[in-house]
CSV table of C-alpha atoms in Angstrom, one decimal:
chain,number,residue,atom,x,y,z
A,1,UNK,CA,-10.5,6.6,-6.3
A,2,UNK,CA,-10.9,6.4,-2.6
A,3,UNK,CA,-11.6,3.2,-0.7
A,4,UNK,CA,-13.6,3.4,2.5
A,5,UNK,CA,-11.7,2.1,5.6
A,6,UNK,CA,-14.2,-0.2,7.4
A,7,UNK,CA,-14.4,0.0,11.2
A,8,UNK,CA,-15.7,-3.5,11.6
A,9,UNK,CA,-13.5,-6.4,12.5
A,10,UNK,CA,-11.4,-7.6,9.6
A,11,UNK,CA,-13.5,-10.5,8.6
A,12,UNK,CA,-17.0,-9.0,9.4
A,13,UNK,CA,-19.2,-9.1,6.3
A,14,UNK,CA,-16.7,-11.4,4.5
A,15,UNK,CA,-19.4,-13.8,3.2
A,16,UNK,CA,-21.5,-11.0,1.6
A,17,UNK,CA,-18.4,-9.4,-0.1
A,18,UNK,CA,-17.2,-12.9,-1.1
A,19,UNK,CA,-20.5,-13.9,-2.7
A,20,UNK,CA,-21.1,-10.6,-4.5
A,21,UNK,CA,-17.7,-10.0,-5.9
A,22,UNK,CA,-15.9,-13.3,-6.4
A,23,UNK,CA,-15.7,-14.4,-10.0
A,24,UNK,CA,-17.8,-17.4,-11.1
A,25,UNK,CA,-16.2,-20.4,-12.8
A,26,UNK,CA,-16.1,-20.8,-16.6
A,27,UNK,CA,-19.1,-22.5,-18.0
A,28,UNK,CA,-16.8,-24.4,-20.5
A,29,UNK,CA,-15.2,-26.2,-17.6
A,30,UNK,CA,-18.5,-27.0,-15.9
A,31,UNK,CA,-19.8,-28.5,-19.2
A,32,UNK,CA,-16.8,-30.9,-19.2
A,33,UNK,CA,-17.3,-31.8,-15.6
A,34,UNK,CA,-21.0,-32.3,-15.6
A,35,UNK,CA,-21.6,-33.8,-19.0
A,36,UNK,CA,-21.3,-37.5,-17.7
A,37,UNK,CA,-23.9,-36.7,-15.0
A,38,UNK,CA,-26.7,-34.9,-16.8
A,39,UNK,CA,-28.8,-37.9,-17.6
A,40,UNK,CA,-28.3,-39.6,-14.3
A,41,UNK,CA,-30.9,-39.7,-11.5
A,42,UNK,CA,-30.8,-39.4,-7.7
A,43,UNK,CA,-27.2,-38.2,-7.6
A,44,UNK,CA,-25.4,-37.4,-4.4
A,45,UNK,CA,-23.3,-34.2,-5.0
A,46,UNK,CA,-20.9,-32.7,-2.5
A,47,UNK,CA,-19.4,-29.2,-2.6
A,48,UNK,CA,-16.3,-29.4,-0.4
A,49,UNK,CA,-15.2,-26.0,1.0
A,50,UNK,CA,-18.4,-24.6,-0.5
A,51,UNK,CA,-18.1,-21.1,0.9
A,52,UNK,CA,-21.4,-19.3,-0.1
A,53,UNK,CA,-22.1,-21.9,-2.8
A,54,UNK,CA,-20.6,-20.2,-5.8
A,55,UNK,CA,-19.8,-23.6,-7.5
A,56,UNK,CA,-23.2,-24.9,-6.5
A,57,UNK,CA,-24.8,-22.2,-8.7
A,58,UNK,CA,-23.6,-23.9,-11.9
A,59,UNK,CA,-24.1,-27.4,-10.6
A,60,UNK,CA,-27.7,-26.9,-9.5
A,61,UNK,CA,-28.5,-24.9,-12.6
A,62,UNK,CA,-27.1,-27.6,-14.9
A,63,UNK,CA,-28.1,-30.8,-13.0
A,64,UNK,CA,-31.3,-29.5,-11.5
A,65,UNK,CA,-32.5,-29.6,-7.9
A,66,UNK,CA,-33.8,-33.2,-8.0
A,67,UNK,CA,-30.6,-34.6,-6.4
A,68,UNK,CA,-29.2,-34.8,-2.9
A,69,UNK,CA,-26.7,-31.9,-2.5
A,70,UNK,CA,-24.3,-31.5,0.4
A,71,UNK,CA,-22.2,-28.4,1.1
A,72,UNK,CA,-19.3,-28.4,3.6
A,73,UNK,CA,-17.5,-25.4,5.0
A,74,UNK,CA,-15.8,-24.3,8.3
A,75,UNK,CA,-17.3,-20.8,8.3
A,76,UNK,CA,-20.7,-20.2,9.9
A,77,UNK,CA,-20.9,-16.8,8.1
A,78,UNK,CA,-20.4,-18.5,4.7
A,79,UNK,CA,-22.9,-21.3,5.5
A,80,UNK,CA,-25.6,-18.9,6.7
A,81,UNK,CA,-25.3,-16.9,3.5
A,82,UNK,CA,-25.3,-20.1,1.4
A,83,UNK,CA,-28.4,-21.3,3.1
A,84,UNK,CA,-30.3,-18.3,1.9
A,85,UNK,CA,-29.3,-19.1,-1.7
A,86,UNK,CA,-29.8,-22.8,-1.5
A,87,UNK,CA,-32.2,-23.8,1.3
A,88,UNK,CA,-32.7,-27.3,-0.3
A,89,UNK,CA,-29.0,-28.1,0.1
A,90,UNK,CA,-27.7,-30.0,3.2
A,91,UNK,CA,-25.2,-27.6,4.8
A,92,UNK,CA,-22.5,-29.0,7.1
A,93,UNK,CA,-20.0,-27.1,9.3
A,94,UNK,CA,-16.8,-28.9,10.0
A,95,UNK,CA,-13.6,-30.4,8.6
A,96,UNK,CA,-14.3,-31.7,5.1
A,97,UNK,CA,-12.8,-35.1,5.5
A,98,UNK,CA,-14.8,-35.8,8.7
A,99,UNK,CA,-18.1,-34.7,7.1
A,100,UNK,CA,-17.4,-36.8,4.0
A,101,UNK,CA,-16.9,-39.9,6.1
A,102,UNK,CA,-20.4,-39.3,7.6
A,103,UNK,CA,-22.0,-39.8,4.1
A,104,UNK,CA,-22.8,-43.2,2.8
A,105,UNK,CA,-21.9,-42.7,-0.8
A,106,UNK,CA,-21.0,-39.9,-3.3
A,107,UNK,CA,-21.4,-39.6,-7.0
A,108,UNK,CA,-19.8,-36.2,-7.5
A,109,UNK,CA,-17.5,-34.2,-5.2
A,110,UNK,CA,-16.2,-30.8,-6.1
A,111,UNK,CA,-13.6,-28.6,-4.3
A,112,UNK,CA,-13.6,-25.2,-5.9
A,113,UNK,CA,-10.9,-22.7,-4.9
A,114,UNK,CA,-10.5,-24.2,-1.4
A,115,UNK,CA,-8.5,-27.4,-2.1
A,116,UNK,CA,-5.1,-25.8,-1.3
A,117,UNK,CA,-6.2,-25.0,2.3
A,118,UNK,CA,-7.2,-28.5,3.2
A,119,UNK,CA,-5.5,-31.7,4.5
A,120,UNK,CA,-5.5,-33.0,0.9
A,121,UNK,CA,-4.4,-36.6,1.5
A,122,UNK,CA,-7.0,-37.1,4.2
A,123,UNK,CA,-9.7,-35.5,2.2
A,124,UNK,CA,-8.9,-37.6,-1.0
A,125,UNK,CA,-8.8,-40.8,1.0
A,126,UNK,CA,-12.2,-40.0,2.6
A,127,UNK,CA,-13.7,-39.2,-0.8
A,128,UNK,CA,-12.2,-42.3,-2.4
A,129,UNK,CA,-13.8,-44.4,0.4
A,130,UNK,CA,-17.3,-43.0,-0.4
A,131,UNK,CA,-17.1,-42.4,-4.2
A,132,UNK,CA,-19.3,-44.7,-6.3
A,133,UNK,CA,-18.0,-46.4,-9.4
A,134,UNK,CA,-18.4,-44.0,-12.2
A,135,UNK,CA,-18.3,-41.1,-9.8
A,136,UNK,CA,-15.9,-38.2,-9.9
A,137,UNK,CA,-13.9,-35.9,-7.7
A,138,UNK,CA,-13.0,-32.5,-9.2
A,139,UNK,CA,-10.8,-29.6,-8.2
A,140,UNK,CA,-11.6,-26.3,-9.8
A,141,UNK,CA,-9.8,-23.0,-9.4
A,142,UNK,CA,-9.5,-19.6,-10.9
A,143,UNK,CA,-6.0,-18.2,-11.0
A,144,UNK,CA,-5.2,-14.6,-11.7
A,145,UNK,CA,-3.1,-14.7,-14.9
A,146,UNK,CA,-0.5,-12.2,-13.8
A,147,UNK,CA,2.0,-13.4,-16.3
A,148,UNK,CA,0.0,-11.8,-19.0
A,149,UNK,CA,-1.4,-8.7,-17.3
A,150,UNK,CA,0.5,-5.7,-16.1
A,151,UNK,CA,-2.2,-4.7,-13.7
A,152,UNK,CA,-2.4,-8.1,-12.1
A,153,UNK,CA,1.4,-8.3,-11.9
A,154,UNK,CA,1.4,-5.0,-10.0
A,155,UNK,CA,-1.4,-6.1,-7.8
A,156,UNK,CA,0.5,-9.3,-6.8
A,157,UNK,CA,3.5,-7.2,-6.0
A,158,UNK,CA,1.4,-5.0,-3.8
A,159,UNK,CA,0.1,-8.0,-1.9
A,160,UNK,CA,3.6,-9.5,-1.6
A,161,UNK,CA,4.9,-6.2,-0.1
A,162,UNK,CA,2.1,-5.8,2.4
A,163,UNK,CA,0.6,-9.2,3.2
A,164,UNK,CA,3.0,-11.0,5.5
A,165,UNK,CA,4.2,-14.3,4.0
A,166,UNK,CA,2.2,-14.0,0.8
A,167,UNK,CA,3.6,-15.2,-2.5
A,168,UNK,CA,1.8,-15.0,-5.9
A,169,UNK,CA,2.9,-18.6,-6.3
A,170,UNK,CA,1.1,-19.8,-3.2
A,171,UNK,CA,-1.1,-22.2,-5.3
A,172,UNK,CA,1.8,-23.8,-7.2
A,173,UNK,CA,0.9,-27.3,-6.0
A,174,UNK,CA,1.1,-30.3,-8.3
A,175,UNK,CA,-2.5,-31.3,-7.8
A,176,UNK,CA,-2.3,-33.7,-10.7
A,177,UNK,CA,0.5,-35.7,-9.1
A,178,UNK,CA,-1.1,-35.5,-5.6
A,179,UNK,CA,-4.3,-37.1,-7.1
A,180,UNK,CA,-2.2,-39.8,-8.8
A,181,UNK,CA,-0.5,-40.5,-5.6
A,182,UNK,CA,-3.8,-40.9,-3.8
A,183,UNK,CA,-5.9,-42.6,-6.3
A,184,UNK,CA,-3.3,-44.5,-8.2
A,185,UNK,CA,-1.3,-44.0,-11.4
A,186,UNK,CA,-3.8,-46.1,-13.4
A,187,UNK,CA,-6.7,-43.9,-12.3
A,188,UNK,CA,-8.6,-41.8,-14.8
A,189,UNK,CA,-7.3,-38.4,-14.0
A,190,UNK,CA,-7.4,-35.4,-16.4
A,191,UNK,CA,-6.5,-31.7,-16.4
A,192,UNK,CA,-8.5,-29.1,-18.4
A,193,UNK,CA,-7.7,-25.4,-18.5
A,194,UNK,CA,-9.5,-22.3,-19.8
A,195,UNK,CA,-8.2,-18.7,-20.2
A,196,UNK,CA,-10.8,-16.0,-20.0
A,197,UNK,CA,-11.2,-12.2,-19.5
A,198,UNK,CA,-13.6,-10.6,-17.0
A,199,UNK,CA,-14.3,-6.9,-17.2
A,200,UNK,CA,-15.7,-5.5,-13.9
A,201,UNK,CA,-16.3,-2.2,-12.2
A,202,UNK,CA,-13.3,-1.0,-10.2
A,203,UNK,CA,-15.5,-1.0,-7.1
A,204,UNK,CA,-16.2,-4.7,-7.6
A,205,UNK,CA,-12.5,-5.5,-7.7
A,206,UNK,CA,-12.1,-3.6,-4.4
A,207,UNK,CA,-14.8,-5.8,-2.9
A,208,UNK,CA,-13.2,-8.9,-4.4
A,209,UNK,CA,-9.8,-7.9,-2.9
A,210,UNK,CA,-11.3,-7.2,0.5
A,211,UNK,CA,-12.9,-10.7,0.6
A,212,UNK,CA,-9.4,-12.3,0.3
A,213,UNK,CA,-7.3,-13.5,3.2
A,214,UNK,CA,-4.2,-11.8,1.7
A,215,UNK,CA,-5.8,-8.4,1.5
A,216,UNK,CA,-7.3,-8.7,5.0
A,217,UNK,CA,-3.8,-9.4,6.4
A,218,UNK,CA,-2.5,-6.3,4.6
A,219,UNK,CA,-5.3,-4.2,5.9
A,220,UNK,CA,-4.8,-5.4,9.5
A,221,UNK,CA,-1.1,-4.4,9.5
A,222,UNK,CA,-1.0,-1.4,7.1
A,223,UNK,CA,-4.6,-0.1,7.2
A,224,UNK,CA,-5.1,3.0,5.2
A,225,UNK,CA,-1.7,2.8,3.6
A,226,UNK,CA,-2.7,-0.4,1.8
A,227,UNK,CA,-6.1,0.9,0.7
A,228,UNK,CA,-4.5,4.1,-0.6
A,229,UNK,CA,-1.9,2.2,-2.6
A,230,UNK,CA,-4.6,-0.1,-4.0
A,231,UNK,CA,-6.6,3.0,-5.0
A,232,UNK,CA,-3.6,4.5,-6.8
A,233,UNK,CA,-2.9,1.2,-8.6
A,234,UNK,CA,-6.5,0.9,-9.8
A,235,UNK,CA,-6.6,4.5,-11.0
A,236,UNK,CA,-3.5,3.8,-13.1
A,237,UNK,CA,-5.1,0.9,-15.0
A,238,UNK,CA,-8.8,1.4,-15.0
A,239,UNK,CA,-10.7,2.5,-18.1
A,240,UNK,CA,-14.0,4.2,-17.7
A,241,UNK,CA,-14.2,3.0,-14.1
A,242,UNK,CA,-13.6,-0.7,-15.1
A,243,UNK,CA,-10.8,-3.2,-15.0
A,244,UNK,CA,-9.9,-6.1,-17.2
A,245,UNK,CA,-9.0,-9.2,-15.1
A,246,UNK,CA,-7.4,-12.1,-17.0
A,247,UNK,CA,-7.9,-15.6,-15.5
A,248,UNK,CA,-6.3,-19.0,-16.1
A,249,UNK,CA,-8.8,-21.5,-14.7
A,250,UNK,CA,-8.0,-25.2,-14.1
A,251,UNK,CA,-10.2,-28.3,-13.7
A,252,UNK,CA,-8.7,-31.5,-12.3
A,253,UNK,CA,-11.0,-34.6,-12.6
A,254,UNK,CA,-10.6,-38.0,-11.0
A,255,UNK,CA,-13.1,-40.5,-12.3
A,256,UNK,CA,-13.5,-43.8,-10.4
A,257,UNK,CA,-13.5,-46.7,-12.7
């Protein structure tokens, strides 16, 4: 399998690749998160680090459009793509904690896949100051389950070899303890997890890889060498042009009592 080497700047078109190829989040975890809010009216819902609005897809579909939605991101490219999907959502460009403080109150705030990149203590303090009683703040993430997949183990090794400073353990933060430190030991904080398998066309995995910061770094330094090695790796593990990707997804929920 050959991967085209793009001539554009390394992050050109990232939003389109990101939205088309990134995995969605397990419905089982969204059902847990959204169940307490399904019969409530006039909610204020905030997607923190929204990207193109992938988490919003499930939230809007489950809760309906008849609420006030806010989406925050630092990328104009991501926001413009998200606006096309969700024109009724209030989109904000800026640092998450600053935008949150501009809101008068929040019923539900969600940070999906972006929490590790943020100033987490500042963000949680800002959310705590705006979160209504009975409201919730949730962190949701999909983690490649490389411990149980030979392909994903090899893919992580490729990134570690070619993406400067990358480690497959880059998201090994103790989010549960961080939330307890911020919101208090007696707060209602829970962790839920869900393992699942996604079968996708090999080309879709290439697009998903290209939409990641780690792969972009590897491409910027190694160019065609990285893309050729990724092609070889995919060819070794694909079956009928498809790959099986195993995920371990986690949902951390703080509920304000």
